[in-house]
Coordinates of C-alpha atoms in Angstrom, one line a residue:
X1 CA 129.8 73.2 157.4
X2 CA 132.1 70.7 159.8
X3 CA 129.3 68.5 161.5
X4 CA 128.9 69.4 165.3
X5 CA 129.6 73.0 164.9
X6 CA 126.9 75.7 164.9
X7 CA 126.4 77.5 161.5
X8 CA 127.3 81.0 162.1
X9 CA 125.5 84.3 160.9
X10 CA 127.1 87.3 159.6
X11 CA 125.6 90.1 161.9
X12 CA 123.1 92.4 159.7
X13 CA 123.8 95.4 158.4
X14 CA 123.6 98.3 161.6
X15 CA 120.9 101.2 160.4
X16 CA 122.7 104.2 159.4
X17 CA 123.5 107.6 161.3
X18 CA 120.6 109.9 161.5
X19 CA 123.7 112.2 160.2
X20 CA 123.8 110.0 157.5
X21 CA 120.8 110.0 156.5
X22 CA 120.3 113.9 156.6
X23 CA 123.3 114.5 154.8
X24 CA 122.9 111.8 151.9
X25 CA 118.7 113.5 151.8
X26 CA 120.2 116.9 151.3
X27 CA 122.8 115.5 148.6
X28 CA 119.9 114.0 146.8
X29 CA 117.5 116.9 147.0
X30 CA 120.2 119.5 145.6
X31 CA 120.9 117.0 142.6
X32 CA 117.0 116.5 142.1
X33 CA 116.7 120.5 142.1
X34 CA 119.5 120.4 139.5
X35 CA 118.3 117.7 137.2
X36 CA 114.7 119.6 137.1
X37 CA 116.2 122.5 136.6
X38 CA 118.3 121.4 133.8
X39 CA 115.0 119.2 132.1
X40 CA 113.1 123.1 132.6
X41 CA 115.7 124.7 131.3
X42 CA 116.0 122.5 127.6
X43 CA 112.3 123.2 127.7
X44 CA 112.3 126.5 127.4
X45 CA 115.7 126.0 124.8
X46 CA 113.0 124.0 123.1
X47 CA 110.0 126.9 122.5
X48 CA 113.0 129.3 121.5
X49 CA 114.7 127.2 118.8
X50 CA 111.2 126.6 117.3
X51 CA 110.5 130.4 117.3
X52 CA 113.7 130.8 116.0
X53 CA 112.9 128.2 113.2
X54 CA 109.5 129.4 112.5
X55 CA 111.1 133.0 112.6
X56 CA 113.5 132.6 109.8
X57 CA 111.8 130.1 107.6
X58 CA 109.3 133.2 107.5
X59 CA 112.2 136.2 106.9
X60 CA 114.1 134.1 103.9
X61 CA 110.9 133.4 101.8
X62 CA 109.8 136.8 102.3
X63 CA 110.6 139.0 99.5
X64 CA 113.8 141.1 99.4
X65 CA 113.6 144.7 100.8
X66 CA 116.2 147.1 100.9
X67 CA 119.2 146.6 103.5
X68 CA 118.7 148.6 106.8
X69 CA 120.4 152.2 106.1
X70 CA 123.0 153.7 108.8
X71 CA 120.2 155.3 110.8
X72 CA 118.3 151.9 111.3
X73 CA 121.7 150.3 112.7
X74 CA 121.4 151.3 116.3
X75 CA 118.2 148.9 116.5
X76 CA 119.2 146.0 114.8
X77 CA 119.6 142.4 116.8
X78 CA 119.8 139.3 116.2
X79 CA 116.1 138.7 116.8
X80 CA 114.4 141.4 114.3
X81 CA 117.3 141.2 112.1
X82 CA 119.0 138.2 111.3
X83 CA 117.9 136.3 108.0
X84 CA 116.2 138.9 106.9
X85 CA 116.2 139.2 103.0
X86 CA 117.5 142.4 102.1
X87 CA 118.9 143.7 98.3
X88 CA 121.8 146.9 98.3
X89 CA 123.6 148.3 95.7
X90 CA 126.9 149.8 95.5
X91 CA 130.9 149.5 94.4
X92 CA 132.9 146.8 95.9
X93 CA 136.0 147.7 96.9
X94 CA 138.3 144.3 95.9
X95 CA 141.4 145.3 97.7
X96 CA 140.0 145.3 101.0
X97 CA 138.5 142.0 101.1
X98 CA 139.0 139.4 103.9
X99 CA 139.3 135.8 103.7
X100 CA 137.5 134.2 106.7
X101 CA 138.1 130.5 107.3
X102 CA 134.9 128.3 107.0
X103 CA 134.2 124.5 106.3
X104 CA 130.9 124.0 103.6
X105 CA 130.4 121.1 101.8
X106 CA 131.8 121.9 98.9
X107 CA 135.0 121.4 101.3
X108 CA 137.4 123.7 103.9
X109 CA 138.2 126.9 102.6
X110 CA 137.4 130.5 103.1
X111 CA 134.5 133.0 103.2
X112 CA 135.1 136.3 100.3
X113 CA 134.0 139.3 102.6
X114 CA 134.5 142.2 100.7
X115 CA 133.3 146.0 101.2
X116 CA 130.5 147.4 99.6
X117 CA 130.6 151.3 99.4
X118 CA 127.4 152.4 99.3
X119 CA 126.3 155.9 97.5
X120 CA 126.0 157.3 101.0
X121 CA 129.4 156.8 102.2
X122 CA 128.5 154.1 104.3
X123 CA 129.8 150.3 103.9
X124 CA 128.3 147.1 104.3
X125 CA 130.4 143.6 104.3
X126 CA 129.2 141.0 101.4
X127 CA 129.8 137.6 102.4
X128 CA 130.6 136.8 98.5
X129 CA 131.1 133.2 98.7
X130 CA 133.0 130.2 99.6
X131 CA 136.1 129.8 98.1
X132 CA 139.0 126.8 98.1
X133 CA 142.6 127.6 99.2
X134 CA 143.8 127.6 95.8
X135 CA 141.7 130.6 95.0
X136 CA 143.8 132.4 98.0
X137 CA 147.2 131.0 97.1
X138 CA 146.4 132.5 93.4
X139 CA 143.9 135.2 93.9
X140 CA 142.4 136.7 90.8
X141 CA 142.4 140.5 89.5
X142 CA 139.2 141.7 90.1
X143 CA 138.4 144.8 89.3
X144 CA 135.0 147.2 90.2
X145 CA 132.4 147.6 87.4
X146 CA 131.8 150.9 86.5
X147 CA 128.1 150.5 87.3
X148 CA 127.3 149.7 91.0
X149 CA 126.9 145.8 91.7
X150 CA 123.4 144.7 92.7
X151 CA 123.4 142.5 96.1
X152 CA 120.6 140.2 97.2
X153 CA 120.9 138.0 100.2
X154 CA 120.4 137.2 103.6
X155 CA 121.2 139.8 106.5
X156 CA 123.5 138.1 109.2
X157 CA 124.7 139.7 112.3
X158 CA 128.6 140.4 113.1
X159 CA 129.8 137.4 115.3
X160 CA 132.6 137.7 118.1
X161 CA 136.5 137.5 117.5
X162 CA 136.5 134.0 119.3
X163 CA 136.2 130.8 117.5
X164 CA 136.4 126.9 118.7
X165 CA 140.2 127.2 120.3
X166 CA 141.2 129.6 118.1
X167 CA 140.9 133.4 118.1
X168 CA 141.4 136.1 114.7
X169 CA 145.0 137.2 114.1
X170 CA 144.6 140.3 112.2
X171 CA 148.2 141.1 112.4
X172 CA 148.9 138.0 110.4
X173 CA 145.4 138.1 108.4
X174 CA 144.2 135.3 110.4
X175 CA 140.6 135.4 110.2
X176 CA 137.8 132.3 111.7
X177 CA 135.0 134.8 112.7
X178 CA 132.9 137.1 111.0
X179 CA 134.2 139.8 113.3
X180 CA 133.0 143.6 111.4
X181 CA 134.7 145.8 114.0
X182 CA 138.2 143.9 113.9
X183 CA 137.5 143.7 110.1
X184 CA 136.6 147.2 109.6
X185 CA 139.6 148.2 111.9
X186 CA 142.2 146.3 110.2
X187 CA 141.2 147.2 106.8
X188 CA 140.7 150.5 107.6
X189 CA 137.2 151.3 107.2
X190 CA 134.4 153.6 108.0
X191 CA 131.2 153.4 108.8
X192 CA 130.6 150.2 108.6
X193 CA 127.1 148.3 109.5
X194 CA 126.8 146.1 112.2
X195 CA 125.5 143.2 109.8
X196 CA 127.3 141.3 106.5
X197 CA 124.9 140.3 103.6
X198 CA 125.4 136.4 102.6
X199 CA 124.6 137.1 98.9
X200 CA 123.2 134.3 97.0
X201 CA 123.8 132.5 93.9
X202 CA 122.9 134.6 91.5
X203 CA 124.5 138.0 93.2
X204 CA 127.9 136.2 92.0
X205 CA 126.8 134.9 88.5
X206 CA 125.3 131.4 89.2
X207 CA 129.3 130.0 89.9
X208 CA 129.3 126.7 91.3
X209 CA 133.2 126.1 90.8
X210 CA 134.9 127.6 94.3
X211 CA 138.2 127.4 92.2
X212 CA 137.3 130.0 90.2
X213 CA 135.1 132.7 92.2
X214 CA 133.0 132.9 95.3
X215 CA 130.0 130.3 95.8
X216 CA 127.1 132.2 96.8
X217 CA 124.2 130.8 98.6
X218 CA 125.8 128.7 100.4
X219 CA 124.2 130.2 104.0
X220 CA 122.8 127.0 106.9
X221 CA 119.5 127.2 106.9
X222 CA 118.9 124.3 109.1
X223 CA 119.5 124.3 112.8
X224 CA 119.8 121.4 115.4
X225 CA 117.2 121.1 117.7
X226 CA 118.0 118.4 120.2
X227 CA 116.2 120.5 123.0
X228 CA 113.2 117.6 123.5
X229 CA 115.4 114.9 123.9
X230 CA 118.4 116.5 126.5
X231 CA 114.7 117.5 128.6
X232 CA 113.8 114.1 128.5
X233 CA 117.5 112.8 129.4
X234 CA 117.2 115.0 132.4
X235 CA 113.7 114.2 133.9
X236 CA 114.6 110.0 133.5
X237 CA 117.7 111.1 135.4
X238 CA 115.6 112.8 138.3
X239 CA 113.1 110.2 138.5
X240 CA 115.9 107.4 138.5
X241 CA 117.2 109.5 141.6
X242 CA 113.8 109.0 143.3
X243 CA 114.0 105.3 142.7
X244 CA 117.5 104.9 144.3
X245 CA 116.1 107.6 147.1
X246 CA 113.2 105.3 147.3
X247 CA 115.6 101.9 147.7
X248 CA 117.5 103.5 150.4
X249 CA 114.6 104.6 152.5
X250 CA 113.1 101.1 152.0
X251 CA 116.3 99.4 153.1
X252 CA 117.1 101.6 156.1
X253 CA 113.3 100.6 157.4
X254 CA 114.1 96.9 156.7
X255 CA 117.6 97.2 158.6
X256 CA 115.7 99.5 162.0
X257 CA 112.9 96.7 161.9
X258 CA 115.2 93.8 162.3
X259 CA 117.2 95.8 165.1
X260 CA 114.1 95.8 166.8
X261 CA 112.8 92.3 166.7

């Protein structure tokens, strides 16, 4: 400071608007609303994935009954049906088969959906396996038994035509979903349940080589369940918007009290 000359004082800060203020309350009270509502909402996320968990660790220990028959279809969802462990019987029809893309960890490759004719008429989709791409490139010659093939696995529910960016091509075979209409309707086949069977191991003959044949058994049992954690992520996030709320009102009081001294 040059001797002789005052020392000056930056003015302080004016109080904000009353405007202001209501305008930056209301932004702070819808985001609050949001954040609670989004901390509520991976609650309840929470309590259904562990029903769901609960539900089918019950269904695939339970022991295999027969697969829901055409007049049972109507009824079937995801929540009384899927995982369920079911056993059918019937004649596989080899030349209608679908290759679905999938990624296991026995690599990327394909899912073996083929038809099952049952001795009603009726047709249920067998996930057979996981294949590799050299088992599509050089397909083998399979031909049906002469005594129907014996199916046990778990019941899964058709899933839409719409994958992660991509969608099924069936004019070019072009499968990533499960899809049992679009299947059914491209390979030209009637009545056709609303569920696929992932048979296990031991409906294919015990193979573990994916070169070879389908590898059975292969169905994700285990599910993420990162519900508790994005509910906590949201509630810190609300209560750190009351603290900033908090600072805001305690500055504005500081700022209006030293107006009026």
């Amino acid at each position: 400071m040059t001797p002789g000359k005052a020392e000056t004082q930056s003015p302080a800060p004016r109080p904000r608007s009353t405007v202001t203020l209501i305008v930056f309350g209301v932004i702070a009270l819808a985001i609050f609303a949001a954040l609670c509502a989004l901390g509520t909402w991976q609650v309840h996320r929470l309590a259904w994935k562990e029903a769901l968990i609960a539900s089918v660790d019950a269904r695939v220990h339970l022991p295999a009954v027969p697969a829901p028959p055409e007049a049972d279809w109507p009824a079937l969802t995801y929540d009384n049906a899927e995982y369920r462990h079911v056993t059918v019987s019937g004649q596989y029809e080899f030349d209608r088969q679908t290759l679905v893309q999938a990624v296991t960890d026995l690599g990327g490759g394909y899912w073996v959906m083929t038809p099952l004719r049952l001795a009603d008429g009726s047709t249920i989709l067998i996930n057979r396996g996981f294949v590799l791409p050299e088992w599509r490139k050089n397909p083998p010659v399979e031909t049906a038994p002469a005594e129907p093939a014996q199916v046990t696995g778990l019941l899964r529910m058709g899933e839409s035509g719409e994958a992660f960016l991509r969608n099924n091509d069936p004019a070019a075979d072009r499968w990533y979903t499960r899809d049992l209409q679009a299947i059914a309707t491209t390979r030209q086949l009637i009545r056709v349940a609303p569920y696929f069977i992932d048979a296990d191991a031991a409906s294919n003959g015990n193979n573990r080589d994916p070169a070879r044949a389908p590898v059975g058994g292969l169905t994700v049992l285990t599910f993420a369940n990162s519900h508790l954690s994005y509910a906590i992520t949201w509630y810190a996030l609300a209560v750190m918007l009351l603290v900033g709320v908090w600072i805001v009102v305690r500055e504005e009081k500081r700022r209006r009290k030293g107006i009026q001294s």
